[in-house]
Coordinates of N, CA and C in Angstrom, one line a residue:
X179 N -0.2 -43.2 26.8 CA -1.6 -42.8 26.5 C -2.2 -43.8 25.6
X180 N -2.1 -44.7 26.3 CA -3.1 -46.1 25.2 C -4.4 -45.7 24.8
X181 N -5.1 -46.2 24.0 CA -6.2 -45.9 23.4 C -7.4 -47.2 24.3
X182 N -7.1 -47.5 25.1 CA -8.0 -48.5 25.7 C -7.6 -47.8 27.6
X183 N -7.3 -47.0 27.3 CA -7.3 -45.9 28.7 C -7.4 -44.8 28.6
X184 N -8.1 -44.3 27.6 CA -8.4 -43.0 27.9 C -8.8 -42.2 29.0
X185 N -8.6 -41.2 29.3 CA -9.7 -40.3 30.4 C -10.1 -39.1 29.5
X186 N -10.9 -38.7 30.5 CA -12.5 -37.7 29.9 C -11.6 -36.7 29.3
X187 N -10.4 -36.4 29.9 CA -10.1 -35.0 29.5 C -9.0 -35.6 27.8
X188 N -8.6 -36.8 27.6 CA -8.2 -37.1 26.3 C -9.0 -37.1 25.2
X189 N -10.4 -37.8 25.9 CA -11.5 -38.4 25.1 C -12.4 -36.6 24.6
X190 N -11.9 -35.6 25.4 CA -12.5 -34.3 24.8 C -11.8 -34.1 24.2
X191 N -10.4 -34.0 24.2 CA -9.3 -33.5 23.4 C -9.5 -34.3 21.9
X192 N -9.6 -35.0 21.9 CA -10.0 -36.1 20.6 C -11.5 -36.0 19.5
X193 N -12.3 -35.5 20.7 CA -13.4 -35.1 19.6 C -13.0 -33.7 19.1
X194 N -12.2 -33.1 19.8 CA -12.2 -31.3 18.8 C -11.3 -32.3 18.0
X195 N -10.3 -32.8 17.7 CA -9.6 -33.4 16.4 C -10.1 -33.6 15.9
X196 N -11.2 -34.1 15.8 CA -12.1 -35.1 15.2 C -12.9 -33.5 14.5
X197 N -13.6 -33.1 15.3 CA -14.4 -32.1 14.2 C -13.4 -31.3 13.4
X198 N -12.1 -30.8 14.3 CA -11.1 -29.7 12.8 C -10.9 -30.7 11.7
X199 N -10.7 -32.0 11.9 CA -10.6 -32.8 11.0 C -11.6 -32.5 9.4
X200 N -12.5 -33.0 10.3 CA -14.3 -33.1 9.6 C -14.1 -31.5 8.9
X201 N -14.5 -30.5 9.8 CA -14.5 -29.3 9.3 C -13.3 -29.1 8.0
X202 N -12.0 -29.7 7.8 CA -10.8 -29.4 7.0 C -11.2 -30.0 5.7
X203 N -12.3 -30.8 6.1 CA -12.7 -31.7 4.4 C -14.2 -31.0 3.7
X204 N -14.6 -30.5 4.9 CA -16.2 -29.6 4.5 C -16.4 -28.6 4.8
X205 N -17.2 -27.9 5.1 CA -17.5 -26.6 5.5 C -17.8 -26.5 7.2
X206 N -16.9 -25.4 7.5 CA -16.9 -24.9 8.7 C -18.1 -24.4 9.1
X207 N -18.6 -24.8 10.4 CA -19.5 -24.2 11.5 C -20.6 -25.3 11.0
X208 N -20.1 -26.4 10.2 CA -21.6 -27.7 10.4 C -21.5 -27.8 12.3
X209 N -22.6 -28.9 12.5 CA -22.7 -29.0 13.9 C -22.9 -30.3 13.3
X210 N -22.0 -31.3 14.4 CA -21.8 -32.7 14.3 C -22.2 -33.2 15.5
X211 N -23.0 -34.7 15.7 CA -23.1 -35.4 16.6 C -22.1 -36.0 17.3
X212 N -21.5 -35.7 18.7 CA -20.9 -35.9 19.4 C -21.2 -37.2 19.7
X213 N -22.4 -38.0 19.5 CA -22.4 -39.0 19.7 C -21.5 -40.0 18.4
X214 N -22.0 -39.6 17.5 CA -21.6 -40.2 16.1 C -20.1 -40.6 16.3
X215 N -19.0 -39.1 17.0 CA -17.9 -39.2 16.8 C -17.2 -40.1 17.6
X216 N -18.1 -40.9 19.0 CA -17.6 -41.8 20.0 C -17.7 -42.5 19.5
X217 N -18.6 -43.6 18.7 CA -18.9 -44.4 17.8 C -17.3 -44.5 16.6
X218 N -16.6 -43.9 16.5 CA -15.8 -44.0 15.9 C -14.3 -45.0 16.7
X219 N -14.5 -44.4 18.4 CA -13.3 -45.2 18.7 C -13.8 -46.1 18.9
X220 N -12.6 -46.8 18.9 CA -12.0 -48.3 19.3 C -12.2 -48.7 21.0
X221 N -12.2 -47.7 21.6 CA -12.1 -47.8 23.2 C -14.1 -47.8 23.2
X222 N -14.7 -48.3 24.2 CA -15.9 -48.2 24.2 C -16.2 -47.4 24.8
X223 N -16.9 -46.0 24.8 CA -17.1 -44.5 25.4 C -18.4 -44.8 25.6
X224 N -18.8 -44.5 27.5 CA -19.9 -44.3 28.0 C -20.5 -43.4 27.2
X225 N -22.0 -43.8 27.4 CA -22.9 -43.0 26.3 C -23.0 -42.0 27.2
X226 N -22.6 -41.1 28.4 CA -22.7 -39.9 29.2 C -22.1 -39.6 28.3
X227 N -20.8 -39.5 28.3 CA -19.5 -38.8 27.4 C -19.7 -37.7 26.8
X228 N -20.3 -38.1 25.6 CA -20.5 -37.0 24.7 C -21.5 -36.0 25.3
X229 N -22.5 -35.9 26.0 CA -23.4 -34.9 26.4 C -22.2 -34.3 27.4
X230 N -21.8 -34.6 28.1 CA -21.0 -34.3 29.0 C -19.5 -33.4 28.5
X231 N -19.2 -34.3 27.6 CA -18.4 -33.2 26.5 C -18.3 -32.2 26.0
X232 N -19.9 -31.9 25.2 CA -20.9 -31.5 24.6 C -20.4 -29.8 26.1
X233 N -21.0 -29.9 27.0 CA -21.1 -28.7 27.9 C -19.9 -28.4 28.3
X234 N -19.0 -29.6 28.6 CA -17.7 -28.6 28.4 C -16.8 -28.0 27.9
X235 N -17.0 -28.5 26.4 CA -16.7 -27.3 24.9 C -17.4 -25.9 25.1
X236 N -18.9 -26.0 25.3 CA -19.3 -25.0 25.2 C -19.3 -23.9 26.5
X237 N -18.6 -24.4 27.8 CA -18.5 -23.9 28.3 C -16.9 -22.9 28.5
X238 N -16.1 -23.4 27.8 CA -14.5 -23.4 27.6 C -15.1 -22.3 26.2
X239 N -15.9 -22.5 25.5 CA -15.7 -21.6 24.5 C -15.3 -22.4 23.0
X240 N -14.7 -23.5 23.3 CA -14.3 -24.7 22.3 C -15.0 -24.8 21.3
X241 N -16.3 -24.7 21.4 CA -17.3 -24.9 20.2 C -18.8 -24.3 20.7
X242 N -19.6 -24.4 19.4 CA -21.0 -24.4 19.9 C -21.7 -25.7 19.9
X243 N -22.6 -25.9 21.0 CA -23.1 -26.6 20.8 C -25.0 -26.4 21.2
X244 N -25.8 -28.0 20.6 CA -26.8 -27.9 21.1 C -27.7 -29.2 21.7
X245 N -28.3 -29.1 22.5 CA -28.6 -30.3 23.6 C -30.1 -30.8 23.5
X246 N -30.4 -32.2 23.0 CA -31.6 -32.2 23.0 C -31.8 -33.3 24.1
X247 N -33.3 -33.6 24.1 CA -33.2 -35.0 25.1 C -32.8 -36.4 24.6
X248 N -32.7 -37.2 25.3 CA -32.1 -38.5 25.2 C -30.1 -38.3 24.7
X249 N -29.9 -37.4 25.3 CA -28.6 -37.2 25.5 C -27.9 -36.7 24.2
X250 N -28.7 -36.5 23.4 CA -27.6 -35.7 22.2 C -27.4 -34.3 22.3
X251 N -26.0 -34.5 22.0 CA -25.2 -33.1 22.1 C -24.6 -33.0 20.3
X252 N -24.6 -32.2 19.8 CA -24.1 -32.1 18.5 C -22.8 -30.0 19.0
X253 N -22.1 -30.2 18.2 CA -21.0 -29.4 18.4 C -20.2 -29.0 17.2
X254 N -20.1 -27.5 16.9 CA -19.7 -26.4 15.8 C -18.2 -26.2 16.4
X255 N -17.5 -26.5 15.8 CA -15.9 -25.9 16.6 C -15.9 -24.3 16.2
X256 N -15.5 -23.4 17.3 CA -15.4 -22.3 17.3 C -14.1 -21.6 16.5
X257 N -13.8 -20.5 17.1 CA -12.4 -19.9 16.4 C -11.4 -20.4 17.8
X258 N -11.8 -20.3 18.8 CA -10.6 -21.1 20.2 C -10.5 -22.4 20.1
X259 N -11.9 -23.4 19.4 CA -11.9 -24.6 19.5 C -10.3 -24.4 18.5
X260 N -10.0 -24.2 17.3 CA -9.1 -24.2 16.1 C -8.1 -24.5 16.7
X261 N -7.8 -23.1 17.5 CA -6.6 -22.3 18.2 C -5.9 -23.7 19.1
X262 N -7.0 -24.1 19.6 CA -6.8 -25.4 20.7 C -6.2 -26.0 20.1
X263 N -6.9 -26.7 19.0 CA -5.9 -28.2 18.4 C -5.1 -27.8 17.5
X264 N -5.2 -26.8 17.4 CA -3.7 -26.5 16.3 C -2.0 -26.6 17.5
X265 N -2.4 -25.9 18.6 CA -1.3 -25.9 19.9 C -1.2 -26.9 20.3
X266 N -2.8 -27.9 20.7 CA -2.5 -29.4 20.9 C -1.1 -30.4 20.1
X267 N -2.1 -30.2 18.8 CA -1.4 -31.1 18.1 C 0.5 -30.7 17.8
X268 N 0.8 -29.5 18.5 CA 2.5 -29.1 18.4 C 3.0 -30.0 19.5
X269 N 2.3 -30.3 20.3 CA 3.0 -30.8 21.7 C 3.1 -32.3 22.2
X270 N 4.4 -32.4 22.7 CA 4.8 -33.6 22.7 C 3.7 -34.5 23.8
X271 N 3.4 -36.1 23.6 CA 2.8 -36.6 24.5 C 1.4 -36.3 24.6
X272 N 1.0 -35.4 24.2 CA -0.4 -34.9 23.5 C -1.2 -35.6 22.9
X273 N -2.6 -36.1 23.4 CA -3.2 -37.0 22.6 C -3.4 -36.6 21.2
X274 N -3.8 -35.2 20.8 CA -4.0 -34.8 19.9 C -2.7 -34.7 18.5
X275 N -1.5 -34.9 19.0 CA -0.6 -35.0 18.4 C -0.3 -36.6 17.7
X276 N -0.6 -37.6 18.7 CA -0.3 -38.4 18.4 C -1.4 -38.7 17.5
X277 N -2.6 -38.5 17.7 CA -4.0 -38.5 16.7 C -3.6 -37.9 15.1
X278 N -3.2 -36.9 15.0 CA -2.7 -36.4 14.1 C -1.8 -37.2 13.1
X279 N -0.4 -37.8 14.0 CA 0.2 -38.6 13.5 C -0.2 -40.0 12.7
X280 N -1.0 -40.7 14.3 CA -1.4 -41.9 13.7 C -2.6 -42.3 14.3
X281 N -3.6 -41.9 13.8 CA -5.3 -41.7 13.8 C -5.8 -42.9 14.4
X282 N -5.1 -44.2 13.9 CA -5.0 -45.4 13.8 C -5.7 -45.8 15.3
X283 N -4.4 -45.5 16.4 CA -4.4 -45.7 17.5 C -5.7 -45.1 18.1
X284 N -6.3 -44.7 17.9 CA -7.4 -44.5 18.5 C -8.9 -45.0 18.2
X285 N -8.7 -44.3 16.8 CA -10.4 -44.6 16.1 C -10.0 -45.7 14.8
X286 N -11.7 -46.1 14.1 CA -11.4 -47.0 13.9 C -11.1 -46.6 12.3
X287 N -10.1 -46.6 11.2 CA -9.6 -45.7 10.2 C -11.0 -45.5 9.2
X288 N -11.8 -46.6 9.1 CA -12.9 -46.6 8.2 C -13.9 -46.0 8.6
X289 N -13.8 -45.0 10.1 CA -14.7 -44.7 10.6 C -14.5 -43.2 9.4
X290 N -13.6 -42.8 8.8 CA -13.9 -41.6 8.0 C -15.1 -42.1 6.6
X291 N -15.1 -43.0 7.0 CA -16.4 -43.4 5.9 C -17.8 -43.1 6.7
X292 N -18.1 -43.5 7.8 CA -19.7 -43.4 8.4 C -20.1 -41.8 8.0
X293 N -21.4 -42.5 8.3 CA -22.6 -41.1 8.1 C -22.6 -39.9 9.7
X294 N -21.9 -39.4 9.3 CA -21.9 -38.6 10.9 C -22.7 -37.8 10.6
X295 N -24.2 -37.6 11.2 CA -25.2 -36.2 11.5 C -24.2 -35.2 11.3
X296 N -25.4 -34.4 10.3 CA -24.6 -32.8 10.7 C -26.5 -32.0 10.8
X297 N -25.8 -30.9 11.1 CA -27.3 -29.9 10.9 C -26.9 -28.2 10.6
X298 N -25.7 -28.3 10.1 CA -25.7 -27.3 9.8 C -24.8 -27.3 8.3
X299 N -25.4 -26.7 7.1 CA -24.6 -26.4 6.0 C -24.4 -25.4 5.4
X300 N -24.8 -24.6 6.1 CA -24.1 -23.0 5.9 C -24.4 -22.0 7.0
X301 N -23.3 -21.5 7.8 CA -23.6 -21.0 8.8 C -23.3 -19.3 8.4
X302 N -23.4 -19.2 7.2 CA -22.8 -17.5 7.0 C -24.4 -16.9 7.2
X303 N -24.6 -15.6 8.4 CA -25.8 -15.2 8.5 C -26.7 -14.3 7.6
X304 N -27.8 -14.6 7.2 CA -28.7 -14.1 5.9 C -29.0 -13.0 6.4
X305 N -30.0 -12.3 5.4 CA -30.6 -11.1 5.6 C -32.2 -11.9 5.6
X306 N -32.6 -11.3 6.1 CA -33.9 -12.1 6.4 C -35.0 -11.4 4.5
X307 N -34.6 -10.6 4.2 CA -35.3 -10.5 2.8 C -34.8 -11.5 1.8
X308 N -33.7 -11.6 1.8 CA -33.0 -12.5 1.2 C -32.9 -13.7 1.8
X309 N -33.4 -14.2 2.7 CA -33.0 -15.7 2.8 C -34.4 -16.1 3.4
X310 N -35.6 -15.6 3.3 CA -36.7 -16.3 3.5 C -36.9 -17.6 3.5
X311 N -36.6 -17.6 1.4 CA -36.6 -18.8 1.1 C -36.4 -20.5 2.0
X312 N -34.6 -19.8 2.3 CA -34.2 -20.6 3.1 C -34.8 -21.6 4.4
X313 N -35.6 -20.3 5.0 CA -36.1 -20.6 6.0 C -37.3 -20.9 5.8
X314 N -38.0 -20.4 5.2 CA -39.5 -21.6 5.2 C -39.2 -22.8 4.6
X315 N -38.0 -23.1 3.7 CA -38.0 -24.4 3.8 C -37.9 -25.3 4.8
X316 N -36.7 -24.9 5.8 CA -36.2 -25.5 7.0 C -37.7 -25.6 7.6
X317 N -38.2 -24.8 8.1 CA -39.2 -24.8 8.7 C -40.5 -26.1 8.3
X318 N -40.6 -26.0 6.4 CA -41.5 -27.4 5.9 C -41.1 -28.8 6.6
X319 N -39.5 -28.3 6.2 CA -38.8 -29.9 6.7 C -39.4 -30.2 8.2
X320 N -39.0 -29.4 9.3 CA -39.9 -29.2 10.2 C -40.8 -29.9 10.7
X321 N -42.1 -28.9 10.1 CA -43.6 -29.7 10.1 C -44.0 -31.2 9.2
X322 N -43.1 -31.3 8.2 CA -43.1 -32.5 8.3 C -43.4 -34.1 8.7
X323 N -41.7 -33.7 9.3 CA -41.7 -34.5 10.6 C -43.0 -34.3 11.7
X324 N -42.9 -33.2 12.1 CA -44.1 -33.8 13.2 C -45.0 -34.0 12.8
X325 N -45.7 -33.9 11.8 CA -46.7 -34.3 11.0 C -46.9 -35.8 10.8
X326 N -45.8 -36.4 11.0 CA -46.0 -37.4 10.4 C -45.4 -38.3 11.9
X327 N -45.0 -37.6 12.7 CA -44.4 -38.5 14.3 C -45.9 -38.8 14.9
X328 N -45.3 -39.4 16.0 CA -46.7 -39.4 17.2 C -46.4 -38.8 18.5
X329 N -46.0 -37.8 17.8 CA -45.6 -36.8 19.5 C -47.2 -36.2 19.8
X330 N -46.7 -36.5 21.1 CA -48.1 -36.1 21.6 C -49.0 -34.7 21.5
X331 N -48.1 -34.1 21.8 CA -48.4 -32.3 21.7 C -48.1 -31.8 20.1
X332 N -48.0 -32.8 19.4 CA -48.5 -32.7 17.7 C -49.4 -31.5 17.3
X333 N -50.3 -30.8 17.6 CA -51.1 -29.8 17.7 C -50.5 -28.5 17.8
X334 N -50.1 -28.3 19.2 CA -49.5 -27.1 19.3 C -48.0 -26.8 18.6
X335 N -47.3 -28.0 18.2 CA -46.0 -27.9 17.9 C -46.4 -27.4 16.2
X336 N -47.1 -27.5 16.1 CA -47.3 -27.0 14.4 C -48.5 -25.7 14.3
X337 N -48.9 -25.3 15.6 CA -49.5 -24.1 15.9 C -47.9 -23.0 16.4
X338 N -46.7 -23.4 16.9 CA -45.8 -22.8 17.2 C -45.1 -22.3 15.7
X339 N -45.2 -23.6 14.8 CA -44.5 -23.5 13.7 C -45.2 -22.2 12.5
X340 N -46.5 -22.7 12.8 CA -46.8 -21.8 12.2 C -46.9 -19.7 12.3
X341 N -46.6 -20.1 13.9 CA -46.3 -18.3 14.5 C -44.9 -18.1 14.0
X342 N -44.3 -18.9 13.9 CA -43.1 -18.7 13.6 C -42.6 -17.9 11.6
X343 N -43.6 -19.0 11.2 CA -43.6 -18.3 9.7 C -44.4 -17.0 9.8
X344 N -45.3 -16.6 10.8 CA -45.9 -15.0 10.6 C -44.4 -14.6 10.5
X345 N -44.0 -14.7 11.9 CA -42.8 -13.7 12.2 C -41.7 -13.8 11.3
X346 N -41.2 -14.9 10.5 CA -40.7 -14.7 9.1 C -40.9 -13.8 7.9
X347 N -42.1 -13.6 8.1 CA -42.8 -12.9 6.9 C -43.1 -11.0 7.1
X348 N -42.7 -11.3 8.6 CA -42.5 -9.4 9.2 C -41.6 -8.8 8.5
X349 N -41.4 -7.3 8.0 CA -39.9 -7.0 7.5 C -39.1 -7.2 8.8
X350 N -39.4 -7.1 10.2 CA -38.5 -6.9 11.2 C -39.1 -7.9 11.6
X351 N -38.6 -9.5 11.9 CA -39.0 -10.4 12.9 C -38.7 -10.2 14.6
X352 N -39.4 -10.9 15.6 CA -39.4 -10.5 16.7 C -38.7 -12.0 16.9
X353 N -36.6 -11.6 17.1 CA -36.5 -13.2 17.3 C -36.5 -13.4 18.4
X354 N -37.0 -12.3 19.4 CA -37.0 -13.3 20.7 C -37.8 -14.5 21.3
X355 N -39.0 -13.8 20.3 CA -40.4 -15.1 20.4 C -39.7 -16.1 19.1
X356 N -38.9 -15.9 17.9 CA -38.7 -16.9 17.6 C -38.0 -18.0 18.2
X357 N -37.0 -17.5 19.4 CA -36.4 -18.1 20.0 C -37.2 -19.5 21.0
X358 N -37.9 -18.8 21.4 CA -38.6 -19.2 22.3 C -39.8 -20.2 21.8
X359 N -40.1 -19.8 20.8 CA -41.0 -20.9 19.9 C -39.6 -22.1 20.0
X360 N -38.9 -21.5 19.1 CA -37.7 -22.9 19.1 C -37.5 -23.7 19.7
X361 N -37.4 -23.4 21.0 CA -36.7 -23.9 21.9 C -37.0 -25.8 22.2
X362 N -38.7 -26.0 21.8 CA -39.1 -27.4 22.4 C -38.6 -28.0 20.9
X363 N -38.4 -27.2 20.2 CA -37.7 -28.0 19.0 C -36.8 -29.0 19.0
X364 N -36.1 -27.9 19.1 CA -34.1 -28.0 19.9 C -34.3 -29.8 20.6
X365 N -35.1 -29.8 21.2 CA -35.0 -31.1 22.1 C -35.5 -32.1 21.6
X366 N -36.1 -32.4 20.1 CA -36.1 -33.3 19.4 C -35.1 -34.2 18.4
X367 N -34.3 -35.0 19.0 CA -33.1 -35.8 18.2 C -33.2 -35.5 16.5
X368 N -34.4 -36.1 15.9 CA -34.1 -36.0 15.2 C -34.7 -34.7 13.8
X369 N -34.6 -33.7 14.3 CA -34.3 -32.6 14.1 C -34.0 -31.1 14.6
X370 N -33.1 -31.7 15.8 CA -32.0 -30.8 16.1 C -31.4 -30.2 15.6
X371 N -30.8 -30.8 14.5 CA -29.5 -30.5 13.4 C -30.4 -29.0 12.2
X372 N -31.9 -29.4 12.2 CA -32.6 -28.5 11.5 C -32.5 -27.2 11.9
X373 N -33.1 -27.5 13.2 CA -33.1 -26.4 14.3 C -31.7 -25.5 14.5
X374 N -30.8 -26.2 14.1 CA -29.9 -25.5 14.7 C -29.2 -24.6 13.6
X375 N -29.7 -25.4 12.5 CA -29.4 -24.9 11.2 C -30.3 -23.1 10.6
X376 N -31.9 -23.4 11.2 CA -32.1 -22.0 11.2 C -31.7 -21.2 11.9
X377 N -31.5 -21.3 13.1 CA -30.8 -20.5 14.4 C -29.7 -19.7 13.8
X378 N -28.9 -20.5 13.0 CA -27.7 -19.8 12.4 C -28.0 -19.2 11.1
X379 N -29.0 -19.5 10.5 CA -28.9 -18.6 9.2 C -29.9 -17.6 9.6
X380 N -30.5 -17.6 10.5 CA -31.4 -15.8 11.3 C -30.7 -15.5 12.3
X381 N -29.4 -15.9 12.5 CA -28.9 -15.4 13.5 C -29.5 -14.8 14.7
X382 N -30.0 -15.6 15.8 CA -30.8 -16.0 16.8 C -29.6 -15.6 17.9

């Protein structure tokens, strides 16, 4: 299992390492860029990879994940994702064992230094009286950004945001329209990680 031959099914095996890793030094249920984490090996990983990764974690149950355009997939290890690389890493010939052993062979060692995206720093779910706060911040951060991008539909995306803080402000919010407000969010790179961060603290 050379690290200059990987296949798809090693190169998945290697990112859940890679987040129990990550998760073992910070807090559990961040969401990490799948892309960030290819960027770490040594082998050069098609930029499909990770999107393509990305759906079959989530479809295995491995993790959560969330998909925006231009191919980012960011990914939460689950309680199976755990279960996985903990059995992985017991077994012989196992990429994830040998990962474990000697990290080396794969990625590149200083790669535990880079800035890997996250968007999630606390995934324990609020009470919506009690974590308002939270959430209209997220939400500032938000409008912000588009406030200050040149997306085109700039107008309605901060007419969405704004229905969105009514429904914050309900004692009983209606999250299915918040969902659905969300959703063209979600597909903005560079706050995904925001997006995905409310989702889990209103538990959506």
């Amino acid at each position: 299992m050379s690290q200059e031959n990987l296949t798809f099914t090693e190169y998945v095996t290697l990112l859940l390492t890679q987040l129990y890793d990550y998760e073992l030094k910070n807090r559990p249920g961040e969401y990490i860029n799948l892309g960030d984490l290819s960027n770490n090996f040594k082998q050069k990983i098609p930029n499909q990879w990770a999107f393509d990764a990305g759906k079959v974690l989530e479809s295995r149950g491995l993790a959560k994940c969330i998909f925006a355009l231009g191919g980012l997939a960011m990914a939460s290890l689950t309680g199976e994702g755990r279960m996985f690389i903990e059995k992985a890493r017991d077994e012989e010939n196992n990429v994830a064992k040998v990962f474990k052993d000697k990290p080396e062979t794969y990625i590149n060692i200083q790669a535990d230094n880079v800035n890997i995206a996250t968007g999630n720093n606390n995934t324990q779910t609020i009470n919506i009286e009690s974590g308002r706060k939270e959430l209209f911040d997220i939400l500032k951060e938000i409008k912000e950004y588009i406030n200050k991008s040149g997306i085109e539909n700039k107008n309605d995306l901060i007419s969405d945001l704004d229905s969105i803080e009514s429904q914050i402000k309900k004692k009983e919010p209606n999250k299915s329209i918040i969902a659905d407000l969300l959703e063209p969010f979600g597909k903005i790179i560079d706050i995904a990680g925001k997006v995905a961060n409310f989702i889990n603290l209103i538990n959506l």
